[in-house]
Coordinates of C-alpha atoms and ligand atoms in Angstrom, one line a residue:
M1 CA 21.2 18.6 -6.8
C2 CA 23.8 20.8 -8.2
G3 CA 27.2 19.1 -8.7
I4 CA 30.5 20.5 -7.7
V5 CA 34.0 19.5 -8.7
G6 CA 37.2 21.3 -7.7
A7 CA 40.9 20.6 -8.2
V8 CA 44.4 21.8 -7.4
A9 CA 47.1 19.9 -9.3
Q10 CA 50.3 20.2 -11.3
R11 CA 48.6 19.2 -14.5
N12 CA 45.8 20.5 -16.7
I13 CA 42.7 19.7 -14.7
T14 CA 40.1 20.7 -17.4
P15 CA 39.5 17.1 -18.4
I16 CA 39.0 16.0 -14.8
L17 CA 36.5 18.9 -14.2
V18 CA 34.5 18.1 -17.3
E19 CA 34.5 14.4 -16.7
G20 CA 33.3 15.0 -13.1
L21 CA 30.5 17.3 -14.4
K22 CA 29.4 14.6 -16.9
R23 CA 29.1 12.2 -14.0
L24 CA 27.3 14.7 -11.8
E25 CA 25.0 16.0 -14.6
Y26 CA 22.1 13.9 -13.2
R27 CA 22.1 16.3 -10.2
G28 CA 21.0 19.2 -12.3
Y29 CA 21.2 20.3 -15.9
D30 CA 19.9 23.8 -16.0
S31 CA 23.4 25.1 -16.7
C32 CA 27.0 24.2 -16.2
G33 CA 30.3 26.0 -16.0
V34 CA 34.0 25.8 -15.1
A35 CA 36.4 28.5 -13.8
L36 CA 40.2 28.1 -13.9
H37 CA 43.2 30.0 -12.8
V38 CA 45.0 31.0 -16.0
D39 CA 48.1 33.2 -16.1
G40 CA 47.3 35.1 -12.9
K41 CA 43.7 35.6 -13.9
L42 CA 40.3 34.0 -13.4
Q43 CA 38.8 32.6 -16.6
R44 CA 35.5 30.8 -17.0
S45 CA 33.3 29.1 -19.5
R46 CA 29.5 28.6 -18.9
S47 CA 26.7 27.1 -20.8
T48 CA 22.9 26.8 -20.4
S49 CA 23.1 23.7 -22.5
R50 CA 24.4 20.3 -21.5
V51 CA 28.0 19.5 -20.3
A52 CA 28.8 18.1 -23.7
D53 CA 28.2 21.5 -25.1
L54 CA 30.4 23.1 -22.4
E55 CA 33.1 20.7 -23.3
T56 CA 33.1 21.8 -27.0
Q57 CA 33.2 25.4 -25.8
I58 CA 36.2 24.7 -23.6
Q59 CA 38.0 22.9 -26.5
Q60 CA 37.3 25.7 -28.9
T61 CA 38.8 28.3 -26.4
A62 CA 41.6 25.9 -25.3
L63 CA 40.8 26.7 -21.7
S64 CA 43.2 24.9 -19.4
G65 CA 44.7 25.4 -16.0
F66 CA 46.1 23.7 -12.8
T67 CA 43.6 25.1 -10.3
G68 CA 39.8 25.4 -10.8
I69 CA 36.2 24.6 -10.0
A70 CA 33.2 23.4 -11.9
H71 CA 29.4 23.2 -11.4
T72 CA 26.3 21.7 -12.9
R73 CA 23.2 23.6 -11.7
W74 CA 19.6 22.9 -10.7
A75 CA 18.3 26.4 -10.3
T76 CA 16.6 27.5 -7.1
H77 CA 17.2 31.2 -7.1
G78 CA 17.1 32.9 -10.5
A79 CA 16.2 31.5 -14.0
P80 CA 18.4 28.9 -15.7
S81 CA 20.2 31.7 -17.6
S82 CA 23.8 32.1 -18.5
S83 CA 24.3 35.0 -16.0
N84 CA 23.0 32.8 -13.2
A85 CA 25.2 29.9 -14.1
H86 CA 28.0 29.1 -11.7
P87 CA 31.0 29.7 -11.2
H88 CA 30.2 33.2 -9.9
F89 CA 33.0 35.8 -9.7
S90 CA 33.6 38.7 -7.4
R91 CA 35.7 41.5 -8.7
D92 CA 37.7 39.1 -10.9
R93 CA 39.4 37.9 -7.7
I94 CA 37.2 35.3 -6.2
A95 CA 35.5 32.4 -8.1
L96 CA 32.9 30.3 -6.3
V97 CA 30.4 27.4 -6.9
H98 CA 27.6 26.4 -4.5
N99 CA 25.1 23.7 -3.9
G100 CA 22.3 24.7 -1.5
I101 CA 20.2 27.7 -0.5
I102 CA 21.4 30.7 1.4
E103 CA 18.4 31.8 3.4
N104 CA 19.7 35.2 4.4
H105 CA 20.8 36.1 0.9
E106 CA 18.6 39.3 0.7
E107 CA 20.0 40.8 3.8
L108 CA 23.6 40.0 2.7
R109 CA 22.9 41.3 -0.8
A110 CA 21.8 44.7 0.6
E111 CA 24.8 44.9 2.9
L112 CA 27.2 44.0 0.0
Q113 CA 25.5 46.4 -2.4
A114 CA 25.9 49.2 0.2
A115 CA 29.6 48.2 0.3
G116 CA 29.8 48.8 -3.5
Y117 CA 29.4 45.3 -4.9
V118 CA 27.5 45.1 -8.2
F119 CA 25.5 41.9 -8.7
E120 CA 25.3 40.2 -12.1
S121 CA 22.9 37.4 -11.2
Q122 CA 19.7 36.7 -9.3
T123 CA 21.3 33.8 -7.4
D124 CA 21.7 33.5 -3.7
T125 CA 25.2 32.1 -4.5
E126 CA 26.6 35.4 -5.8
V127 CA 26.4 36.9 -2.3
I128 CA 28.8 34.3 -1.0
A129 CA 31.3 35.2 -3.7
H130 CA 31.1 38.9 -2.9
L131 CA 31.1 38.2 0.9
V132 CA 34.3 36.2 0.5
D133 CA 35.9 39.0 -1.5
H134 CA 34.7 41.6 1.0
L135 CA 36.2 39.7 3.9
Y136 CA 39.3 38.7 2.1
T137 CA 42.4 39.0 4.3
G138 CA 45.0 37.6 1.9
D139 CA 44.4 34.1 3.2
L140 CA 41.5 32.4 1.5
F141 CA 41.2 29.6 4.1
E142 CA 40.9 32.0 7.0
T143 CA 38.5 34.2 5.0
V144 CA 36.1 31.4 4.1
Q145 CA 36.0 30.4 7.8
Q146 CA 34.9 33.9 8.6
A147 CA 32.5 34.1 5.7
V148 CA 30.5 30.9 6.4
K149 CA 29.8 32.2 9.9
R150 CA 27.6 34.8 8.2
L151 CA 25.6 32.3 6.2
T152 CA 22.2 30.9 7.2
G153 CA 20.9 27.9 5.2
A154 CA 22.5 25.1 3.4
Y155 CA 25.7 25.1 1.4
A156 CA 28.5 23.1 -0.1
I157 CA 31.0 25.5 -1.7
A158 CA 34.2 25.4 -3.6
V159 CA 36.1 28.6 -4.0
F160 CA 39.5 29.8 -5.2
C161 CA 41.2 33.2 -5.5
R162 CA 43.2 34.8 -8.3
D163 CA 45.9 35.8 -5.8
E164 CA 46.5 32.2 -4.4
P165 CA 47.0 30.1 -7.5
H166 CA 47.5 26.7 -5.8
R167 CA 44.7 26.7 -3.4
V168 CA 41.0 25.6 -3.4
V169 CA 38.9 26.0 -0.3
G170 CA 35.7 24.0 0.4
A171 CA 33.1 24.2 3.1
R172 CA 29.9 22.3 3.8
Q173 CA 26.8 22.7 5.9
G174 CA 23.7 20.7 4.9
S175 CA 24.9 19.8 1.4
P176 CA 27.3 17.0 0.6
L177 CA 31.0 17.6 -0.2
I178 CA 33.9 15.1 -0.3
V179 CA 37.6 15.5 -0.7
G180 CA 39.6 13.3 -3.1
V181 CA 43.2 13.0 -1.9
G182 CA 45.7 12.5 -4.6
Q183 CA 49.5 12.5 -4.8
G184 CA 50.7 16.1 -5.0
E185 CA 47.1 17.0 -6.0
N186 CA 43.8 17.3 -4.3
F187 CA 40.1 17.4 -5.3
L188 CA 36.7 18.3 -4.1
A189 CA 33.3 16.9 -5.3
S190 CA 29.7 16.5 -4.4
D191 CA 30.0 12.7 -4.9
A192 CA 33.0 10.3 -5.0
M193 CA 31.6 9.2 -8.3
A194 CA 32.8 12.4 -9.9
L195 CA 36.4 11.5 -9.1
A196 CA 36.4 7.8 -10.1
G197 CA 39.5 7.1 -12.1
T198 CA 41.3 10.1 -10.6
T199 CA 41.4 9.0 -6.9
D200 CA 39.7 6.5 -4.7
Q201 CA 41.1 8.1 -1.5
I202 CA 38.0 9.9 -0.2
I203 CA 37.2 12.0 2.9
Y204 CA 33.6 12.6 3.7
L205 CA 33.5 16.1 5.2
E206 CA 31.3 16.6 8.1
E207 CA 28.7 19.3 8.8
G208 CA 30.5 22.7 9.4
D209 CA 33.9 21.5 8.1
V210 CA 36.0 23.9 6.1
V211 CA 38.9 22.4 4.0
D212 CA 42.1 23.9 2.7
L213 CA 43.3 22.1 -0.4
Q214 CA 46.8 22.8 -1.7
L215 CA 49.1 20.6 -3.7
Q216 CA 50.6 18.9 -0.7
R217 CA 48.1 19.8 1.9
C218 CA 44.6 18.9 2.9
W219 CA 43.8 20.6 6.1
I220 CA 40.4 20.5 7.7
V221 CA 38.9 22.6 10.5
D222 CA 35.5 21.8 12.1
V223 CA 32.6 24.0 12.8
N224 CA 34.5 25.5 15.8
G225 CA 37.6 26.2 13.8
K226 CA 39.5 23.4 15.4
A227 CA 41.9 21.4 13.3
V228 CA 40.5 17.8 12.8
Q229 CA 41.6 14.6 11.2
R230 CA 38.9 12.9 9.1
E231 CA 39.2 9.3 8.0
V232 CA 40.5 8.7 4.5
R233 CA 38.5 5.9 3.0
T234 CA 39.2 3.8 0.0
V235 CA 36.0 4.1 -2.1
H236 CA 35.6 2.2 -5.2
A237 CA 33.0 4.5 -6.6
H238 CA 31.4 3.5 -9.8
T239 CA 31.7 6.0 -12.7
G240 CA 28.0 6.3 -13.1
A241 CA 28.6 5.5 -16.7
A242 CA 26.4 2.7 -17.9
E243 CA 26.1 1.5 -21.4
L244 CA 22.6 1.9 -22.9
G245 CA 22.9 -1.4 -24.8
P246 CA 19.9 -2.0 -27.0
Y247 CA 17.8 0.6 -25.2
R248 CA 16.9 4.1 -26.3
H249 CA 16.9 5.6 -22.8
Y250 CA 18.3 4.8 -19.4
M251 CA 14.8 4.8 -18.0
Q252 CA 13.8 2.0 -20.4
K253 CA 17.0 0.1 -19.6
E254 CA 16.4 0.5 -15.9
I255 CA 12.8 -0.8 -16.2
F256 CA 14.1 -3.8 -17.9
E257 CA 16.9 -4.3 -15.4
Q258 CA 14.4 -4.9 -12.6
P259 CA 14.5 -8.7 -12.6
R260 CA 18.3 -8.4 -12.1
A261 CA 18.1 -5.6 -9.6
I262 CA 15.6 -7.4 -7.4
G263 CA 17.6 -10.6 -7.7
D264 CA 20.7 -8.8 -6.5
T265 CA 18.9 -7.0 -3.7
L266 CA 17.6 -10.3 -2.4
E267 CA 20.8 -12.3 -3.1
G268 CA 21.9 -14.3 -0.1
V269 CA 18.5 -14.0 1.6
T270 CA 17.8 -17.6 2.2
G271 CA 15.9 -17.0 5.5
I272 CA 14.4 -14.1 7.4
M273 CA 16.5 -12.7 10.2
P274 CA 16.7 -9.2 11.7
E275 CA 20.5 -9.2 11.2
L276 CA 19.8 -8.6 7.5
F277 CA 19.5 -5.0 8.7
G278 CA 22.5 -4.9 11.0
D279 CA 24.0 -6.5 14.0
K280 CA 21.9 -4.5 16.5
A281 CA 18.6 -5.2 14.7
F282 CA 17.3 -8.0 16.8
N283 CA 17.5 -5.9 20.0
I284 CA 16.1 -2.8 18.4
F285 CA 13.2 -4.7 16.7
K286 CA 12.4 -6.3 20.0
Q287 CA 12.2 -2.9 21.8
I288 CA 10.2 -0.9 19.3
D289 CA 6.4 -0.7 19.3
S290 CA 5.9 1.3 16.1
V291 CA 7.5 2.5 12.9
L292 CA 7.8 6.0 11.5
I293 CA 8.7 6.1 7.8
L294 CA 10.2 9.3 6.5
A295 CA 10.7 9.8 2.7
C296 CA 10.0 12.0 -0.3
G297 CA 8.5 11.4 -3.8
T298 CA 8.7 7.8 -5.1
S299 CA 10.4 6.6 -1.9
Y300 CA 7.4 8.0 0.0
Y301 CA 5.1 5.8 -2.0
A302 CA 7.4 2.8 -1.2
G303 CA 6.8 3.8 2.4
L304 CA 3.0 3.9 2.0
T305 CA 3.1 0.4 0.5
A306 CA 5.3 -0.8 3.4
K307 CA 2.7 0.5 5.9
Y308 CA 0.2 -2.0 4.5
W309 CA 2.7 -4.8 4.7
I310 CA 4.1 -4.1 8.2
E311 CA 0.7 -3.5 9.8
S312 CA -0.8 -6.6 8.2
I313 CA 2.2 -9.0 8.6
A314 CA 4.0 -7.8 11.7
K315 CA 1.0 -6.1 13.4
V316 CA 3.2 -3.1 14.2
T317 CA 1.7 0.4 13.8
V318 CA 3.3 2.4 11.0
N319 CA 3.1 6.2 10.3
V320 CA 4.4 7.4 7.0
E321 CA 5.4 11.0 6.7
I322 CA 6.6 13.3 3.9
A323 CA 10.0 14.3 5.1
S324 CA 9.7 17.9 4.1
E325 CA 6.5 18.3 6.2
Y326 CA 7.6 16.2 9.1
R327 CA 10.8 18.2 9.7
Y328 CA 8.8 21.4 10.4
R329 CA 5.7 20.0 12.1
D330 CA 4.9 19.7 15.8
S331 CA 4.5 15.9 16.2
V332 CA 4.4 13.6 19.2
P333 CA 7.6 11.7 19.4
N334 CA 7.6 8.1 20.5
P335 CA 11.1 7.0 21.7
N336 CA 10.1 3.4 21.1
S337 CA 9.5 4.0 17.4
L338 CA 11.8 2.7 14.7
V339 CA 12.5 5.6 12.3
V340 CA 12.9 4.3 8.8
T341 CA 14.2 6.6 6.1
I342 CA 14.0 5.6 2.4
S343 CA 16.2 7.3 -0.2
Q344 CA 17.7 6.2 -3.5
S345 CA 20.7 8.4 -3.2
G346 CA 21.0 8.6 0.6
E347 CA 21.5 12.4 0.2
T348 CA 18.0 13.7 0.0
A349 CA 18.2 16.9 2.0
D350 CA 14.6 16.8 3.3
T351 CA 14.9 13.2 4.4
L352 CA 18.3 13.8 6.1
A353 CA 16.9 16.8 7.9
A354 CA 13.8 14.8 9.0
L355 CA 16.0 12.1 10.3
K356 CA 17.9 14.6 12.4
H357 CA 14.7 16.1 13.6
A358 CA 13.4 12.7 14.7
R359 CA 16.6 12.1 16.6
A360 CA 16.5 15.5 18.2
Q361 CA 13.0 14.5 19.4
G362 CA 14.5 11.5 21.2
M363 CA 13.9 8.8 18.6
Q364 CA 17.3 7.0 18.5
H365 CA 16.4 3.9 16.7
T366 CA 17.1 4.5 13.0
L367 CA 17.2 2.4 9.9
T368 CA 17.6 3.3 6.3
I369 CA 16.7 1.6 3.0
C370 CA 19.2 3.1 0.6
N371 CA 20.8 2.4 -2.8
V372 CA 24.2 4.0 -2.0
A373 CA 26.2 2.3 0.7
T374 CA 28.6 5.2 1.1
S375 CA 25.9 7.9 1.5
A376 CA 25.3 10.2 4.4
M377 CA 22.0 8.4 5.2
V378 CA 23.7 5.1 5.7
R379 CA 26.4 6.7 7.8
E380 CA 23.9 8.4 9.9
C381 CA 21.6 5.5 10.6
E382 CA 22.1 2.7 13.1
L383 CA 20.7 0.0 10.8
S384 CA 20.5 -0.2 7.0
Y385 CA 19.5 -2.3 4.1
I386 CA 21.4 -1.5 0.9
T387 CA 19.3 -2.2 -2.2
R388 CA 21.4 -3.3 -5.1
A389 CA 19.6 -1.6 -7.9
G390 CA 22.9 -0.3 -9.3
V391 CA 23.3 3.2 -10.6
E392 CA 20.0 4.7 -11.6
V393 CA 20.6 7.3 -14.2
G394 CA 17.0 8.1 -15.3
V395 CA 15.6 10.9 -13.2
A396 CA 12.3 9.1 -12.9
S397 CA 12.9 6.3 -10.4
T398 CA 12.0 2.7 -11.5
K399 CA 14.4 0.0 -10.3
A400 CA 15.2 1.9 -7.1
F401 CA 11.5 1.9 -6.3
T402 CA 11.0 -1.9 -6.8
T403 CA 14.1 -2.8 -4.9
Q404 CA 13.0 -0.5 -2.0
L405 CA 9.8 -2.4 -2.0
A406 CA 11.6 -5.8 -1.9
A407 CA 13.7 -4.5 1.1
L408 CA 10.7 -3.1 2.9
F409 CA 8.9 -6.4 2.5
L410 CA 11.9 -8.1 4.1
L411 CA 11.6 -5.6 6.9
A412 CA 8.0 -6.5 7.5
L413 CA 8.9 -10.1 7.7
A414 CA 11.9 -9.5 10.0
L415 CA 9.7 -7.4 12.3
A416 CA 7.1 -10.1 12.3
Q417 CA 9.6 -12.7 13.1
T418 CA 11.2 -10.8 16.0
K419 CA 7.7 -10.2 17.4
G420 CA 6.9 -13.9 17.1
R421 CA 4.3 -13.4 14.4
L422 CA 5.9 -15.3 11.6
S423 CA 5.6 -19.1 11.5
D424 CA 8.3 -21.2 9.7
E425 CA 5.8 -22.1 7.0
Q426 CA 4.9 -18.5 6.4
E427 CA 8.6 -17.6 6.2
A428 CA 9.2 -20.4 3.7
E429 CA 6.3 -19.3 1.6
H430 CA 7.4 -15.7 1.5
I431 CA 11.0 -16.6 0.7
K432 CA 9.7 -18.7 -2.2
A433 CA 7.6 -15.9 -3.5
L434 CA 10.5 -13.4 -3.2
R435 CA 12.8 -15.8 -5.1
H436 CA 10.4 -16.1 -7.9
L437 CA 10.0 -12.3 -8.3
P438 CA 12.6 -11.8 -11.0
V439 CA 10.9 -14.4 -13.2
A440 CA 7.5 -12.9 -12.5
I441 CA 8.7 -9.4 -13.4
S442 CA 10.2 -10.7 -16.6
A443 CA 6.8 -12.0 -17.6
V444 CA 5.2 -8.6 -16.9
L445 CA 7.9 -6.9 -19.0
A446 CA 6.9 -9.1 -21.9
L447 CA 3.6 -7.1 -22.0
E448 CA 5.5 -4.1 -23.4
P449 CA 3.9 -4.3 -27.0
Q450 CA 0.4 -4.1 -25.6
I451 CA 1.4 -1.1 -23.4
I452 CA 2.9 0.7 -26.4
A453 CA -0.5 0.5 -28.1
W454 CA -2.1 2.2 -25.0
A455 CA 0.6 4.8 -24.8
E456 CA -0.2 6.0 -28.3
E457 CA -3.7 6.9 -27.0
F458 CA -2.4 8.5 -23.8
A459 CA 0.0 10.7 -25.7
R460 CA -3.0 12.6 -27.1
K461 CA -4.4 13.3 -23.6
E462 CA -3.7 16.1 -21.2
N463 CA -5.2 14.5 -18.1
A464 CA -5.4 11.0 -16.5
L465 CA -6.7 9.5 -13.4
F466 CA -5.2 6.5 -11.7
L467 CA -7.2 4.3 -9.3
G468 CA -6.1 1.6 -6.9
R469 CA -7.3 0.2 -3.6
G470 CA -5.5 -1.1 -0.5
L471 CA -2.0 -2.1 -1.2
H472 CA -2.3 -0.9 -4.7
Y473 CA -3.3 2.7 -3.9
P474 CA 0.4 3.7 -3.4
I475 CA 1.1 2.0 -6.8
A476 CA -1.6 4.1 -8.5
L477 CA 0.1 7.2 -6.9
E478 CA 3.5 6.1 -8.3
G479 CA 2.0 5.4 -11.7
A480 CA 0.5 9.0 -11.8
L481 CA 3.8 10.4 -10.6
K482 CA 5.7 8.6 -13.4
L483 CA 3.3 9.8 -16.0
K484 CA 3.5 13.5 -15.0
E485 CA 7.2 13.5 -14.4
I486 CA 8.2 12.5 -17.9
S487 CA 5.3 13.0 -20.2
Y488 CA 4.0 16.3 -18.5
I489 CA 0.5 14.9 -18.6
H490 CA -1.5 16.0 -15.6
A491 CA -2.2 12.8 -13.6
E492 CA -3.8 12.2 -10.2
A493 CA -4.3 9.1 -8.2
Y494 CA -7.1 8.2 -5.9
P495 CA -8.1 5.2 -3.8
A496 CA -11.0 4.1 -5.9
G497 CA -13.5 4.4 -3.1
E498 CA -12.8 8.1 -3.0
L499 CA -14.0 8.8 -6.5
K500 CA -17.5 9.6 -5.5
H501 CA -16.3 12.1 -3.0
G502 CA -15.0 14.5 -5.6
P503 CA -12.8 13.4 -8.5
L504 CA -15.7 11.7 -10.3
A505 CA -16.7 15.3 -11.4
L506 CA -13.6 15.2 -13.7
V507 CA -14.7 12.0 -15.5
T508 CA -15.8 12.5 -19.1
K509 CA -15.0 10.4 -22.2
E510 CA -11.8 12.4 -22.6
M511 CA -10.5 11.2 -19.3
P512 CA -8.5 7.9 -19.3
V513 CA -8.8 6.2 -16.0
V514 CA -6.0 3.7 -15.3
T515 CA -7.1 1.1 -12.8
V516 CA -4.7 -1.2 -10.9
A517 CA -6.9 -4.3 -10.5
P518 CA -5.3 -7.4 -9.2
K519 CA -7.4 -10.1 -7.6
D520 CA -7.3 -9.1 -4.0
A521 CA -9.9 -8.7 -1.2
L522 CA -11.1 -5.5 -2.7
I523 CA -11.6 -6.5 -6.3
E524 CA -15.4 -6.6 -6.2
K525 CA -15.4 -3.1 -4.6
L526 CA -13.1 -1.9 -7.3
K527 CA -15.3 -3.3 -10.0
S528 CA -18.2 -1.2 -8.7
N529 CA -15.9 1.9 -8.8
M530 CA -15.1 1.0 -12.4
Q531 CA -18.8 0.9 -13.2
E532 CA -19.2 4.4 -11.7
V533 CA -16.6 5.6 -14.2
R534 CA -18.2 3.8 -17.1
A535 CA -21.6 5.2 -16.3
R536 CA -20.0 8.7 -16.8
G537 CA -18.4 7.8 -20.1
G538 CA -14.9 7.5 -18.7
E539 CA -12.5 5.2 -20.6
L540 CA -11.0 2.5 -18.4
Y541 CA -7.5 1.1 -18.9
V542 CA -7.3 -1.8 -16.5
F543 CA -4.2 -3.7 -15.4
A544 CA -5.8 -6.9 -14.2
D545 CA -4.1 -10.1 -13.3
A546 CA -4.6 -13.8 -14.0
D547 CA -7.4 -14.1 -11.4
S548 CA -9.2 -10.8 -11.5
R549 CA -11.8 -11.8 -14.1
I550 CA -12.3 -8.5 -15.8
A551 CA -13.2 -8.8 -19.5
P552 CA -12.6 -6.2 -22.1
S553 CA -15.7 -4.4 -23.3
E554 CA -16.7 -1.1 -24.8
G555 CA -14.7 1.6 -23.0
V556 CA -12.9 -1.0 -20.9
H557 CA -9.4 -2.0 -22.1
V558 CA -7.7 -4.7 -20.2
I559 CA -4.1 -5.9 -20.0
R560 CA -3.8 -9.0 -17.9
L561 CA -0.6 -9.6 -15.9
P562 CA 0.2 -13.3 -16.1
E563 CA 0.3 -14.2 -12.4
H564 CA -1.6 -13.2 -9.3
Y565 CA 1.1 -12.4 -6.8
G566 CA -0.6 -12.0 -3.4
Q567 CA 1.0 -9.5 -1.0
L568 CA 4.0 -8.9 -3.4
S569 CA 1.6 -7.9 -6.2
P570 CA 2.5 -4.1 -5.9
I571 CA 6.0 -4.9 -7.1
L572 CA 4.6 -6.5 -10.3
H573 CA 1.8 -4.0 -10.9
V574 CA 4.0 -0.9 -10.9
V575 CA 6.0 -2.3 -13.8
P576 CA 3.4 -1.7 -16.5
L577 CA 2.7 1.7 -15.1
Q578 CA 6.4 2.6 -15.6
L579 CA 6.2 1.3 -19.2
L580 CA 3.1 3.2 -19.8
A581 CA 4.7 6.5 -18.6
Y582 CA 7.8 5.7 -20.6
H583 CA 6.1 5.0 -23.9
T584 CA 3.7 7.9 -23.5
A585 CA 6.6 10.3 -23.0
L586 CA 8.4 8.7 -25.9
A587 CA 5.4 9.3 -28.2
R588 CA 5.3 12.9 -27.0
G589 CA 9.0 13.4 -27.7
T590 CA 10.0 14.6 -24.2
D591 CA 13.5 14.3 -22.8
V592 CA 12.7 11.1 -20.9
D593 CA 15.9 10.7 -18.9
K594 CA 16.2 14.4 -18.0
P595 CA 12.7 15.8 -17.7
R596 CA 12.3 19.5 -17.5
N597 CA 12.7 21.2 -14.1
L598 CA 13.8 18.1 -12.3
A599 CA 17.1 16.5 -11.2
K600 CA 18.1 13.2 -9.7
S601 CA 19.2 13.5 -6.1
V602 CA 17.4 16.3 -4.3
T603 CA 20.1 17.8 -2.1
V604 CA 18.3 21.1 -1.5
E605 CA 15.2 21.8 0.4
Ligands
HGA701 N1 20.9 28.3 -5.0 C1 21.8 28.0 -6.0 C2 22.3 26.6 -6.0 C3 21.1 25.7 -6.3 C4 21.2 24.3 -5.9 O1 22.0 23.9 -5.0 N2 20.4 23.4 -6.5 O2 20.5 22.1 -6.1 C5 21.3 28.4 -7.4 O3 20.1 28.6 -7.6 O4 22.1 28.6 -8.3

């Protein structure tokens, strides 16, 4: 969340900053801004609208310069207003942008106010700008090293000073920041993607690093102030730009890309072997006696689904924890546990912190399921499986989720095999089912017209319940999350057996109850739960499958998925729920790809 770009060059950098912001806009779109060094002064342009608007503003004022910083904001401290938009200035001498949260901002604010600084925003960020100004010695690099020692919390910052025209200083602790090395020019960004087309020579700064960027110099000191060399990697970052093609929104496009995304994720998997997860996987899988999954949001629901798979197929105990809770809770560490993190971006702050917490507790075996091969998560984990969903632009995750599920199913099989619990016949059957998934998903996508008809009904509702059982309970959770994220309809999910323990009180004829109802071992139980809803006048919207034998009747609407898909059925059943959320949001006229208050990769706590 929040995107940073910075540059020091001998050419006008405004187009590079604006292009970088466009590519980082997924990280936050509450406001955006740029600041440049212009004729010995700081100048800035900020907007509470989108980057395209900022670009027009910049063109109208012909803002240009050789040194500058830019930011796209997801507000944590202070409303998404223009005065809270970054870059923040201090005494027209220091300009600064920040991603993260400064936890001791109140204390610093009081101290700086006492020293005569006047605050123009409610942000925690502005204290850093004033602090840097307050400590300024005439050498910005030295000053920033002193200033960051006073900060508690998480930050990636980019800062420049009116009095040092060819210098940008960056620092990071807990939030991502990379350096782009050019020829006679240097850059900073939250993600290499922001600099694609400008430079592919990337340095991933480490925790506590402070970097001095000048035209011919890129000098890094570590947390102890010691000069360090960091590896320069050639990174062929994608631009994040994807054509919409025939689709109206990226979310719709990404839903329809799922057959391709799953196919790519499983490409080359002709048999099950632990090495799919890394060279050391066999030894690690042999040693471990349990799995601890750490994740947030949609990835957490992928983890919940994996628990059912791993326990039933590999007979290995699985605990799934919400990363933001786990990192602060007293838990009982098991050094023989495999810690599995799941993150689309590989930058999710809570998940990264939970991973570190697990390690600090003595759990050294780590694996990540991640969509970005160059991410911090992949670099930090011993083992990994890279999903190949491709860039996911829509804030509401779709193809990242189903590819995570495919990878987690492989993990269940690889663990089972290592533990001697997967016969050759079972392996062959699972591989066959995995290979057929793209075709099976395409058949589900063909149900879109029927789902559109339902979505028109849903668009008029303010509440919805989602029910599932067993393996499909996490899918009901994901369906409810999708609907609330983009249509703003209040939706909750329950394991259907829980209805009578409370939520049944909510059921009236105004309450649509979405039911995920494939033919599995619990289908008859689920049918009884559906009767309980009907008896209270609730309207059922049932996603059945070829074998579930649920007929439409009064108050019972049924869409039948063409195939019954056994253990992989969650991957198929989430697809119509994604489409339902999408078309409901469309009918309500919300900003589907950039829903209010949200952002794509959650790099703050
Ligand atoms: N705390 C700062 C930056 C927020 C952020 O990093 N969001 O991801 C602010 O509220 O402006």
